[in-house]
PDB file of N, CA and C in Angstrom:
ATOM      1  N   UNK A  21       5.078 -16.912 -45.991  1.00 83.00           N
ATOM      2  CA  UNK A  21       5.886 -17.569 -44.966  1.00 83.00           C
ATOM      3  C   UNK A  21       6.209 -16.598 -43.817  1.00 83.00           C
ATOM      4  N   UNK A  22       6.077 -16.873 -42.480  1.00 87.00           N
ATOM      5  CA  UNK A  22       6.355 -16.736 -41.375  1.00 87.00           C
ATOM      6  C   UNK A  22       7.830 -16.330 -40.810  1.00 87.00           C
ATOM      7  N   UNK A  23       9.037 -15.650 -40.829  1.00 94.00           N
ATOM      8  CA  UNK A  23      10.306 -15.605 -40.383  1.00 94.00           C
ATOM      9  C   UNK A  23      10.368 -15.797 -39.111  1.00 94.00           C
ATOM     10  N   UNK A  24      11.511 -16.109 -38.686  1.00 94.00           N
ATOM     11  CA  UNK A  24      11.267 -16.451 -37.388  1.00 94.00           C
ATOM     12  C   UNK A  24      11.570 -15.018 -36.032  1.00 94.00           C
ATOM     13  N   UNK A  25      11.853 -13.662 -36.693  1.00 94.00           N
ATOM     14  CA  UNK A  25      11.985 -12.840 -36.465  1.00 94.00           C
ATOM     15  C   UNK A  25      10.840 -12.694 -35.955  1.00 94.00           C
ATOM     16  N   UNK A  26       9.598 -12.793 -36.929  1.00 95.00           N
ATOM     17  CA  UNK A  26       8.437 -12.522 -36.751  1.00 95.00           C
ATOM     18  C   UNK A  26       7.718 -13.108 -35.623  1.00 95.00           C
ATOM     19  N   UNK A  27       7.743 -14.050 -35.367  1.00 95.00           N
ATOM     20  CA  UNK A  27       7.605 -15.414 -34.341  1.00 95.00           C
ATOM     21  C   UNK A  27       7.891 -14.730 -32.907  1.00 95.00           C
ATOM     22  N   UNK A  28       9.471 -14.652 -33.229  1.00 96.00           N
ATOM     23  CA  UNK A  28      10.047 -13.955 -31.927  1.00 96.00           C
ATOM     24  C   UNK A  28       8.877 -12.683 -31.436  1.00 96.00           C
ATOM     25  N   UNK A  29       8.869 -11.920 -32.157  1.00 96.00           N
ATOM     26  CA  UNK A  29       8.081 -10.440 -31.915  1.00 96.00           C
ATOM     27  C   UNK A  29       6.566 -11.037 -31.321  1.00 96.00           C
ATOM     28  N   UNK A  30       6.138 -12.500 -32.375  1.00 96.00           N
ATOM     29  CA  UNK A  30       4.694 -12.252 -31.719  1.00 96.00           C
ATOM     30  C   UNK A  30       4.582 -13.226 -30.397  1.00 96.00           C
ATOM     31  N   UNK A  31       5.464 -14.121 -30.300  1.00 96.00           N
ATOM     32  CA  UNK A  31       5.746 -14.743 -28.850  1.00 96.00           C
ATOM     33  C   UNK A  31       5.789 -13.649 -27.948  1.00 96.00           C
ATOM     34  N   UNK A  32       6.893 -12.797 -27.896  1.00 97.00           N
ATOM     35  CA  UNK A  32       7.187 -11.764 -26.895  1.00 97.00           C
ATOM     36  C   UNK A  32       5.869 -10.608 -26.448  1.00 97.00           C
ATOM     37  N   UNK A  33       5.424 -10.537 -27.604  1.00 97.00           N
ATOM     38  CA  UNK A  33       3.899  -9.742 -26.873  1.00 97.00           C
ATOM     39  C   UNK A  33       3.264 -10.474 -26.778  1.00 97.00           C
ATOM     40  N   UNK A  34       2.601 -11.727 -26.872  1.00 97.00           N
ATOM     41  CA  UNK A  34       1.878 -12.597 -26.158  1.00 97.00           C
ATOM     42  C   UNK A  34       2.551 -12.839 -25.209  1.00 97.00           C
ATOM     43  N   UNK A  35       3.309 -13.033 -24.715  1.00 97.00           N
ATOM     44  CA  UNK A  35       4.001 -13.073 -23.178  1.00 97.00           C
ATOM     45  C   UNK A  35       3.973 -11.473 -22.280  1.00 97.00           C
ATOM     46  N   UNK A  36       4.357 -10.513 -22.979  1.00 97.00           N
ATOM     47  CA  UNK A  36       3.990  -9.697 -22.097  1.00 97.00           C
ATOM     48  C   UNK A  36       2.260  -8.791 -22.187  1.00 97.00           C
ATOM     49  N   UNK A  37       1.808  -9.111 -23.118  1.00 98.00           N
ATOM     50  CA  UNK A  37       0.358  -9.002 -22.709  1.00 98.00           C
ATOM     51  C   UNK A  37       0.020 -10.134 -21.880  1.00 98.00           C
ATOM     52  N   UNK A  38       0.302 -11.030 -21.383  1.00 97.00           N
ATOM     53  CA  UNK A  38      -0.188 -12.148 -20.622  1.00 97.00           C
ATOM     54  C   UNK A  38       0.380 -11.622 -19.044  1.00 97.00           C
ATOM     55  N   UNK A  39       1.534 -11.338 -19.142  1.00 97.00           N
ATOM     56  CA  UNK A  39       2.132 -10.738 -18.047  1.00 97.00           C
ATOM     57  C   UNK A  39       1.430  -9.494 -17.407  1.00 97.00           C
ATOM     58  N   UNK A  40       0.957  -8.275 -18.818  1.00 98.00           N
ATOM     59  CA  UNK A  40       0.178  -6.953 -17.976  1.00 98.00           C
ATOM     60  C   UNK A  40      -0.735  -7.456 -17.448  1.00 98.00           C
ATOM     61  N   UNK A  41      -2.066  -8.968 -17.726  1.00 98.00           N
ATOM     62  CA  UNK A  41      -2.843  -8.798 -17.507  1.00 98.00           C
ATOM     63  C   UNK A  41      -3.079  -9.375 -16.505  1.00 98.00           C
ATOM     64  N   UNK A  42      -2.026 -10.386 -16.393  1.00 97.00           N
ATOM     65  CA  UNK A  42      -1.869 -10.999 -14.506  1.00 97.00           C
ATOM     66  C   UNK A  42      -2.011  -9.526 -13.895  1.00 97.00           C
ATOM     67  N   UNK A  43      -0.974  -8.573 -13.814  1.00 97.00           N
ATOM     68  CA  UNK A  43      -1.221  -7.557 -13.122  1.00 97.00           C
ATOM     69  C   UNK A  43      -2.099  -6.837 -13.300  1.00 97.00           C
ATOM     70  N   UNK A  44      -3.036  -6.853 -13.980  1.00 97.00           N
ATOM     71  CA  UNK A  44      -3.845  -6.002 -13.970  1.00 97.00           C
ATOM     72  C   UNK A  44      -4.798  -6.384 -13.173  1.00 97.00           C
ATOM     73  N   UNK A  45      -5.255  -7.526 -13.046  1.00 97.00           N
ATOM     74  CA  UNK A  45      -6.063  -8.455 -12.839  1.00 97.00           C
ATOM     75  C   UNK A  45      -6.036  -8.543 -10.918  1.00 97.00           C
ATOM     76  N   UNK A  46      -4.302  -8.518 -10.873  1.00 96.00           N
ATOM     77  CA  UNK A  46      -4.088  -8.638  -9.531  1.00 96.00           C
ATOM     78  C   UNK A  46      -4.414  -7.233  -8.970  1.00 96.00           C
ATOM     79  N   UNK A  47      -4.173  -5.963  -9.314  1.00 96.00           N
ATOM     80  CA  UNK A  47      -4.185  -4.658  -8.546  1.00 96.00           C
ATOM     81  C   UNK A  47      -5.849  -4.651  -8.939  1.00 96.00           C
ATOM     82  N   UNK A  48      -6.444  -5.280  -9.992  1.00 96.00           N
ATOM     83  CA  UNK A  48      -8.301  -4.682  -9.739  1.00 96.00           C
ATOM     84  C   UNK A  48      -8.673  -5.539  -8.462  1.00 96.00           C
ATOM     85  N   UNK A  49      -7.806  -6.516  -8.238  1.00 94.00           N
ATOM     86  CA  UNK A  49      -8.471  -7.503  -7.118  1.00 94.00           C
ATOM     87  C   UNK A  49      -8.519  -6.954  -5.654  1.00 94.00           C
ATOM     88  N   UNK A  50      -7.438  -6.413  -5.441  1.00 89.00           N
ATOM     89  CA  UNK A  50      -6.795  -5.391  -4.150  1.00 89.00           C
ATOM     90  C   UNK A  50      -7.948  -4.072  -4.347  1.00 89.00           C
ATOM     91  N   UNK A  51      -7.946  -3.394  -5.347  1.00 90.00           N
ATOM     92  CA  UNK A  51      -9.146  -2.386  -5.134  1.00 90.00           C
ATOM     93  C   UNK A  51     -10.606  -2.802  -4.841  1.00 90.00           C
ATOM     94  N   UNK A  52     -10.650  -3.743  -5.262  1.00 91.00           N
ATOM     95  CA  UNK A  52     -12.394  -4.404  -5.269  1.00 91.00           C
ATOM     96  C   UNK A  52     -12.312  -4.341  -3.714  1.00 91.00           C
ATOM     97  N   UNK A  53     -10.958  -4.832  -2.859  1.00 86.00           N
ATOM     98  CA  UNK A  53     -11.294  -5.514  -1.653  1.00 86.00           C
ATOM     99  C   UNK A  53     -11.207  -4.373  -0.993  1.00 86.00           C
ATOM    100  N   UNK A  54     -10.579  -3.202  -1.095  1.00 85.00           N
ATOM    101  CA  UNK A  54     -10.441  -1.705  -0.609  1.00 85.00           C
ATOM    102  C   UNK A  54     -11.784  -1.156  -0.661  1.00 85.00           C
ATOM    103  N   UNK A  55     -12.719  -1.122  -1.406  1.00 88.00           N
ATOM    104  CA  UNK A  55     -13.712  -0.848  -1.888  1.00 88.00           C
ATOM    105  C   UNK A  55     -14.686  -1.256  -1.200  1.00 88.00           C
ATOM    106  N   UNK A  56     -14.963  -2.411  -1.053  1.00 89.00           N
ATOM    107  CA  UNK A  56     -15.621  -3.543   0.010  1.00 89.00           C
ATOM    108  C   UNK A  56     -15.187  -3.516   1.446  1.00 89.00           C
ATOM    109  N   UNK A  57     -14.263  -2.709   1.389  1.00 86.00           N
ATOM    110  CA  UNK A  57     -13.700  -2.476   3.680  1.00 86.00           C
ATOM    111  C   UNK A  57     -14.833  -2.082   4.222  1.00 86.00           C
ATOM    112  N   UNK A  58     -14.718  -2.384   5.022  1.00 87.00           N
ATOM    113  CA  UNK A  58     -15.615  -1.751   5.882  1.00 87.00           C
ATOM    114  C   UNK A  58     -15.921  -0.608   6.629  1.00 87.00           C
ATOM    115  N   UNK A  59     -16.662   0.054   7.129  1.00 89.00           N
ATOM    116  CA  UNK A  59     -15.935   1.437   7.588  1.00 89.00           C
ATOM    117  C   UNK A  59     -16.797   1.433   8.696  1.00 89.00           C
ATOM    118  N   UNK A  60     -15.858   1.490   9.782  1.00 89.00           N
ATOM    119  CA  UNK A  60     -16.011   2.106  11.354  1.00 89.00           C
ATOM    120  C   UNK A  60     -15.680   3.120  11.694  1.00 89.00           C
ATOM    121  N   UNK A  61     -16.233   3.689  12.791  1.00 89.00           N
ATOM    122  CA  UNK A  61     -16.228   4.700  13.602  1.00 89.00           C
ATOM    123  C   UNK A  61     -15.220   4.796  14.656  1.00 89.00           C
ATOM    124  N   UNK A  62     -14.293   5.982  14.930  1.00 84.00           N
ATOM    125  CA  UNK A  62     -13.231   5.967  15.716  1.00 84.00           C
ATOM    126  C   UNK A  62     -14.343   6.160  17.219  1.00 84.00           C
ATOM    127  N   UNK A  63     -14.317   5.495  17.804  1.00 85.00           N
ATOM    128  CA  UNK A  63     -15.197   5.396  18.979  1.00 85.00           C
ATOM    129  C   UNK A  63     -14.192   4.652  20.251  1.00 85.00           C
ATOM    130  N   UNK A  64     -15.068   4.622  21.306  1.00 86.00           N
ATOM    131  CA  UNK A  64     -14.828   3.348  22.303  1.00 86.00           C
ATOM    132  C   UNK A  64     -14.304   1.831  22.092  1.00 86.00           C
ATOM    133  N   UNK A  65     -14.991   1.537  20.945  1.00 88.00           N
ATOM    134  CA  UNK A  65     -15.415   0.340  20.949  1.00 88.00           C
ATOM    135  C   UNK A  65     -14.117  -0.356  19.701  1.00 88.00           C
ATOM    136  N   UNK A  66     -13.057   0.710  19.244  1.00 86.00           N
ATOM    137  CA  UNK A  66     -12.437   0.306  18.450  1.00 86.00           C
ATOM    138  C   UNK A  66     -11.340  -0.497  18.863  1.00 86.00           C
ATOM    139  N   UNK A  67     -10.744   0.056  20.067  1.00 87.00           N
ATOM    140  CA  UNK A  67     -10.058  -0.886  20.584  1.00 87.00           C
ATOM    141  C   UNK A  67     -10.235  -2.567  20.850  1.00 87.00           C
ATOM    142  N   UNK A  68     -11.274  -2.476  21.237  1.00 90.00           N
ATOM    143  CA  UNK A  68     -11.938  -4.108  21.585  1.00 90.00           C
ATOM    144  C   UNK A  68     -12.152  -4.433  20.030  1.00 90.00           C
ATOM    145  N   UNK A  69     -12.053  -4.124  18.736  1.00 88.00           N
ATOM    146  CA  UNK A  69     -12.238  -4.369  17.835  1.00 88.00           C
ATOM    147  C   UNK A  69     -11.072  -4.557  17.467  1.00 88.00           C
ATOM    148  N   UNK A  70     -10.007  -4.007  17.684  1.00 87.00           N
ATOM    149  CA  UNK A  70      -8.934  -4.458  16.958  1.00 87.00           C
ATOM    150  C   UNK A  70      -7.993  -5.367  17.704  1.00 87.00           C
ATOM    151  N   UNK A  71      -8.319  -5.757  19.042  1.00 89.00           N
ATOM    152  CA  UNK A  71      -8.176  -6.531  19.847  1.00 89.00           C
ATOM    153  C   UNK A  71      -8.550  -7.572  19.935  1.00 89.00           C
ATOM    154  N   UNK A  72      -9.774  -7.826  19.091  1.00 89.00           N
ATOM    155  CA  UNK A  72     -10.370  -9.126  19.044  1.00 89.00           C
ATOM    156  C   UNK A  72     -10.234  -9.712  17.516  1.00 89.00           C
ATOM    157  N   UNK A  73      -9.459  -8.998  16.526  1.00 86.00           N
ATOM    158  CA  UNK A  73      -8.950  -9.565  15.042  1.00 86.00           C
ATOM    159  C   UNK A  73      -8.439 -10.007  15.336  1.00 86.00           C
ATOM    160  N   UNK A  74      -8.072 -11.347  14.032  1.00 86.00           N
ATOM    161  CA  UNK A  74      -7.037 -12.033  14.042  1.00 86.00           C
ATOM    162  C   UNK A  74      -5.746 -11.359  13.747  1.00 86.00           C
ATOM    163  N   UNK A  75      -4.891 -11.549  14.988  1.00 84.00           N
ATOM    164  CA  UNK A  75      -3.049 -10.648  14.879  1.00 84.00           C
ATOM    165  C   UNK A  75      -3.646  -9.444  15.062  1.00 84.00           C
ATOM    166  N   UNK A  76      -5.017  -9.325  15.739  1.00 83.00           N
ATOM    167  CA  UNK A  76      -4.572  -7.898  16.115  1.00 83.00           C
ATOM    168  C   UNK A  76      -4.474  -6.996  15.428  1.00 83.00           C
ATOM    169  N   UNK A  77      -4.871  -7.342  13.840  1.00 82.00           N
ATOM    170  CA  UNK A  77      -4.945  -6.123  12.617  1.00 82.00           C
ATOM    171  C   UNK A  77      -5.847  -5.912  11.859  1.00 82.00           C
ATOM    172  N   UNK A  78      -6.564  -4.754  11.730  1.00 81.00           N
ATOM    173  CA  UNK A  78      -7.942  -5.341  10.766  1.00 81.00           C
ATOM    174  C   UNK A  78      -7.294  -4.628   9.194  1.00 81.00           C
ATOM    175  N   UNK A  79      -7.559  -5.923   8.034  1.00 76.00           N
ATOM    176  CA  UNK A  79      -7.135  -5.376   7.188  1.00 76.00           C
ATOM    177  C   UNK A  79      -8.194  -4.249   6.339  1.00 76.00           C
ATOM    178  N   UNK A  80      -7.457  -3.448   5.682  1.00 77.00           N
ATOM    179  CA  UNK A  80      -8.466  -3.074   4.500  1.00 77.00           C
ATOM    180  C   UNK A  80      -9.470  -2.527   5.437  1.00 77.00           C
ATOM    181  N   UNK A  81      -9.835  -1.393   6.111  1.00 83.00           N
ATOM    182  CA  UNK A  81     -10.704  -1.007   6.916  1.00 83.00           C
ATOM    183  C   UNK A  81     -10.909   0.734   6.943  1.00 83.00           C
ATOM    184  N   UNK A  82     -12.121   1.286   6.880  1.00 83.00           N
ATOM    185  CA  UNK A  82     -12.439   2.666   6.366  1.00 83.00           C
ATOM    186  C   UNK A  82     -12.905   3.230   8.092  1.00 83.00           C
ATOM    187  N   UNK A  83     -11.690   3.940   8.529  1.00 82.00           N
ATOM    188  CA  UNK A  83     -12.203   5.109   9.284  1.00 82.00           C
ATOM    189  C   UNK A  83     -12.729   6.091   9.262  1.00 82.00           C
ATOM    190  N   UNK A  84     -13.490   6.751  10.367  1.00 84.00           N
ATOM    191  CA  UNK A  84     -14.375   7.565  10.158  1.00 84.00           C
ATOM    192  C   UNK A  84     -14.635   8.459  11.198  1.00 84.00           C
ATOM    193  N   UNK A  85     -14.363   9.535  11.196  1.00 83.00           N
ATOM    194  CA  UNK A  85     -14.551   9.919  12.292  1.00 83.00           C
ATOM    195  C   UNK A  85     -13.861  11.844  12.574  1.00 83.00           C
ATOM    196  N   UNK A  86     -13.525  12.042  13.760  1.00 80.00           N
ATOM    197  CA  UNK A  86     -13.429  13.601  13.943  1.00 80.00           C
ATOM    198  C   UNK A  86     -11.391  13.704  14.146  1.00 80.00           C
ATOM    199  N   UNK A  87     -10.507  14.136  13.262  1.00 77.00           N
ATOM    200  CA  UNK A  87      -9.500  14.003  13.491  1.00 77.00           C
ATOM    201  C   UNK A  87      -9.094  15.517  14.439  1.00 77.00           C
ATOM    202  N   UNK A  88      -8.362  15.781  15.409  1.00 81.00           N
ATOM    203  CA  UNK A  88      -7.800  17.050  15.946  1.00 81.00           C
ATOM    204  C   UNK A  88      -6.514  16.813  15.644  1.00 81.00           C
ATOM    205  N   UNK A  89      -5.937  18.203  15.246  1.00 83.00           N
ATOM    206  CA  UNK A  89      -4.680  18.542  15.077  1.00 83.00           C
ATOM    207  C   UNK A  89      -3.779  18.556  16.870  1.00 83.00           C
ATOM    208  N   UNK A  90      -2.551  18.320  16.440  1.00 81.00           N
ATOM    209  CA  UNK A  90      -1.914  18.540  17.772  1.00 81.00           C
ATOM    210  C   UNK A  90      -1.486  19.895  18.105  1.00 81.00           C
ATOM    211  N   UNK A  91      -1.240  20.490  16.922  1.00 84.00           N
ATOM    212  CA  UNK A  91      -0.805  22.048  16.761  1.00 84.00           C
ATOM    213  C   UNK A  91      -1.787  22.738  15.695  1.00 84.00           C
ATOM    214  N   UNK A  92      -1.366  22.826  14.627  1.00 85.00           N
ATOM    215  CA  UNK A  92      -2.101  23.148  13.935  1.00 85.00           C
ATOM    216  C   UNK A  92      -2.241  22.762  13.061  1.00 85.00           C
ATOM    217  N   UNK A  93      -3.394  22.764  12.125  1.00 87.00           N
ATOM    218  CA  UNK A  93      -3.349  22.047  10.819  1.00 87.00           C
ATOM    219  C   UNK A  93      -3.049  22.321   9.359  1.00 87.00           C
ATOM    220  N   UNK A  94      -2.855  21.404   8.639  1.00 87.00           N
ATOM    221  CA  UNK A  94      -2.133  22.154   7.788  1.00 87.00           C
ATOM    222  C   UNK A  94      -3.141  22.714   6.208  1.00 87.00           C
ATOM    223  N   UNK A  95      -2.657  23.482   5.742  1.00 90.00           N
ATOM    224  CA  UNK A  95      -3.725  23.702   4.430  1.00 90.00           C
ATOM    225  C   UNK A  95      -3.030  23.792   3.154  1.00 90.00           C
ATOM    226  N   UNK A  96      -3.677  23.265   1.970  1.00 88.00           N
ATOM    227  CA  UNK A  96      -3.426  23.265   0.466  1.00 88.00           C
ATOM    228  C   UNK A  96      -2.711  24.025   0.436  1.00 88.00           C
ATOM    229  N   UNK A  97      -1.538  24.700  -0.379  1.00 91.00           N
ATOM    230  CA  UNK A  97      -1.269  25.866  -1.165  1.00 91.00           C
ATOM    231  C   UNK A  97      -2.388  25.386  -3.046  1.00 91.00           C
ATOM    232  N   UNK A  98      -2.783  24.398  -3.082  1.00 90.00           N
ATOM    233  CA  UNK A  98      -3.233  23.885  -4.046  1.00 90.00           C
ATOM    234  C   UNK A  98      -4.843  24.283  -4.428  1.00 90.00           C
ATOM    235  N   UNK A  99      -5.424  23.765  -3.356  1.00 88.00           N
ATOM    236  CA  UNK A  99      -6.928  23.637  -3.143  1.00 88.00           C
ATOM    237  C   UNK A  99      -7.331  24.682  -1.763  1.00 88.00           C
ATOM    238  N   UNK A 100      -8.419  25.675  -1.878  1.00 89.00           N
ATOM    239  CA  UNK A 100      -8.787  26.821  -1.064  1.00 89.00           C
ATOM    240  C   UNK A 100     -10.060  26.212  -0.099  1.00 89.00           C
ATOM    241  N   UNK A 101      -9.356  25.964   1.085  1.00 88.00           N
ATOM    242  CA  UNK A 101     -10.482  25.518   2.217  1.00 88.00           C
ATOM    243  C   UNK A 101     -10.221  24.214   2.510  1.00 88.00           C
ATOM    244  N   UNK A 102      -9.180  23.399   1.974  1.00 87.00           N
ATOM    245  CA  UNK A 102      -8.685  21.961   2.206  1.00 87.00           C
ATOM    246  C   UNK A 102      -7.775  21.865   3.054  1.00 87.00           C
ATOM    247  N   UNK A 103      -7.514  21.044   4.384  1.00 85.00           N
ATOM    248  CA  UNK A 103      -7.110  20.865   5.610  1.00 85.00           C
ATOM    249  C   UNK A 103      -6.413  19.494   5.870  1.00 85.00           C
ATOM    250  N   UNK A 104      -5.150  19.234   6.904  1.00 85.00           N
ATOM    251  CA  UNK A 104      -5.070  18.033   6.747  1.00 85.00           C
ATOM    252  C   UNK A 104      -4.366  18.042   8.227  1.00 85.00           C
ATOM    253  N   UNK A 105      -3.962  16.949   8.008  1.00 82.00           N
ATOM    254  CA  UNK A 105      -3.132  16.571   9.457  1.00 82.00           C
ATOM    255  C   UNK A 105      -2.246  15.590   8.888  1.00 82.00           C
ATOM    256  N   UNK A 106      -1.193  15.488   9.749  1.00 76.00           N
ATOM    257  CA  UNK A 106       0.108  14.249   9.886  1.00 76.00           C
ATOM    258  C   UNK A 106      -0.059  13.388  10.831  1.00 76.00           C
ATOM    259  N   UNK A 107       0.160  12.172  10.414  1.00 72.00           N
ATOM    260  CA  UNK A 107      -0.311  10.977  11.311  1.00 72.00           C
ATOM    261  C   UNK A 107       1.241  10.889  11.772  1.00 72.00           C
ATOM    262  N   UNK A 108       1.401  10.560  13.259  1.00 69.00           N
ATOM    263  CA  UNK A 108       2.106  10.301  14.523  1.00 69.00           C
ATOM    264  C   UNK A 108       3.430   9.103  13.807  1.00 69.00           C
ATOM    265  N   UNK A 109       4.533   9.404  13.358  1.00 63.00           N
ATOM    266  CA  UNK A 109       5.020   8.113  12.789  1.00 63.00           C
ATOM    267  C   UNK A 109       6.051   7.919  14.150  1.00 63.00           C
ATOM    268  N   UNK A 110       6.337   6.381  14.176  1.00 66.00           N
ATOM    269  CA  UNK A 110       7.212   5.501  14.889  1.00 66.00           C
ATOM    270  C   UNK A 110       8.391   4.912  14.062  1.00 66.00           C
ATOM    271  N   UNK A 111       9.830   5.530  14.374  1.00 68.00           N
ATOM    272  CA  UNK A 111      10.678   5.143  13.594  1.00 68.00           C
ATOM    273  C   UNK A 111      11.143   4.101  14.120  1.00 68.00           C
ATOM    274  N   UNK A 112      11.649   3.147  13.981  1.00 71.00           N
ATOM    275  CA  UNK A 112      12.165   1.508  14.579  1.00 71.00           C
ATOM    276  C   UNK A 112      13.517   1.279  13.875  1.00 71.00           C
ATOM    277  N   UNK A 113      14.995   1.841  14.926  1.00 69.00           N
ATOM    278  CA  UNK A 113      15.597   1.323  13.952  1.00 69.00           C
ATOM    279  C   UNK A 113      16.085  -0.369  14.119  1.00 69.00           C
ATOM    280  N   UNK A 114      16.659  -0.795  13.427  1.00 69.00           N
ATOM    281  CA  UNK A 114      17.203  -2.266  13.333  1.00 69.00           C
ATOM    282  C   UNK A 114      18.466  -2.197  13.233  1.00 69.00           C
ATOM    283  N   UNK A 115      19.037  -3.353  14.539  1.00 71.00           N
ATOM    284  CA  UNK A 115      20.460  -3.226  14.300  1.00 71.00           C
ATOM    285  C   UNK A 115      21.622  -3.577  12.942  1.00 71.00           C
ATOM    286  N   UNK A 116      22.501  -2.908  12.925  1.00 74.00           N
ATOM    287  CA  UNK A 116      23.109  -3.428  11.424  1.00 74.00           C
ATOM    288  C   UNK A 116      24.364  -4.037  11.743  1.00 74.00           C
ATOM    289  N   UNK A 117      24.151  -5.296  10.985  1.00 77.00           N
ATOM    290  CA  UNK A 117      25.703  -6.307  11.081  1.00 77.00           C
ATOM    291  C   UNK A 117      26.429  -6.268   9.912  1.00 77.00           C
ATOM    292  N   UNK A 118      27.691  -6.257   9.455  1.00 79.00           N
ATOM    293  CA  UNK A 118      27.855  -6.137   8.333  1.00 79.00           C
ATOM    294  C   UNK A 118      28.120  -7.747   7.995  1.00 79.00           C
ATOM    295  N   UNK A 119      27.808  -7.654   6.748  1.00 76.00           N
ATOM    296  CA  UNK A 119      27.614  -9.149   6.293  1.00 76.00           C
ATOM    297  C   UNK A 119      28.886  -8.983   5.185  1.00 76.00           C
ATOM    298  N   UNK A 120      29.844  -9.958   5.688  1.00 81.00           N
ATOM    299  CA  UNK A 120      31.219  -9.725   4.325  1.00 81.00           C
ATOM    300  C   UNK A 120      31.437 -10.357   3.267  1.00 81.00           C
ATOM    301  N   UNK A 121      30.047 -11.694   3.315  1.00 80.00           N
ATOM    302  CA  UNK A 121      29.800 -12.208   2.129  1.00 80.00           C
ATOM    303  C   UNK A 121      28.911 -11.495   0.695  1.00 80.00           C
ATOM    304  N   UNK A 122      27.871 -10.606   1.536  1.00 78.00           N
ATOM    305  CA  UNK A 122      27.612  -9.785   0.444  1.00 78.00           C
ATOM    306  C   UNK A 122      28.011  -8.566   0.264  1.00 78.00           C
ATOM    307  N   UNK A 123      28.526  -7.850   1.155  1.00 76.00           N
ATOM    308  CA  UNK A 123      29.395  -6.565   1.146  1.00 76.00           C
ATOM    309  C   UNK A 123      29.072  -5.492   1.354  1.00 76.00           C
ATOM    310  N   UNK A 124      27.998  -6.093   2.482  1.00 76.00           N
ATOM    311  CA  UNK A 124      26.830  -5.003   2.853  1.00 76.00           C
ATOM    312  C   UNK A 124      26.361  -4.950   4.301  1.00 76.00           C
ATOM    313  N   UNK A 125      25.461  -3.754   4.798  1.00 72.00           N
ATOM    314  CA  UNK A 125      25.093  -3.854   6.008  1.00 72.00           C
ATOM    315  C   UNK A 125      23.971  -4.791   6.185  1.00 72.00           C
TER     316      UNK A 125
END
């Protein structure tokens, strides 16, 4: 005979093995499509390319091309002869209202 202890335990991992494998399933789907980008060349012609996507964004897309540092670049303490650069960030702030129903900004 079956307890229902037992039941409980094997419901609950059939639910969360059903659950890992949605996700699993979902993040191999996102890599397949990473995988499959396409890869262009930082050229002329990129602008009119990303100008002519839909919104203006191309998703999932493999650049390629010659990066220059603005100063200097930076290197591993890790790996000997490995080089990198920092991409240009844009901070945006957003105004804050305080909201007194949730008790927060």
């Amino acid at each position: 005979p079956i307890t229902p202890g037992e039941l409980l335990c094997l419901g609950s991992s059939l639910a969360f093995s059903g659950l890992f494998y949605y996700l699993y399933r979902k993040k191999a789907r996102v890599v397949a499509r990473i995988q499959e980008a396409p890869k262009l060349q930082v050229d002329d012609n990129l602008p009119a390319l990303v100008s002519a996507a839909d919104g203006r964004c191309l998703p999932y897309v493999a650049l390629e091309g010659i990066v220059l540092p603005a100063k200097a670049a930076l290197t591993s303490h890790y790996h000997e002869g490995l080089q990198g650069v920092i991409q240009k960030l844009l901070l945006k702030e957003h105004r804050l209202i305080w909201n007194s129903l949730a008790r927060s900004w």
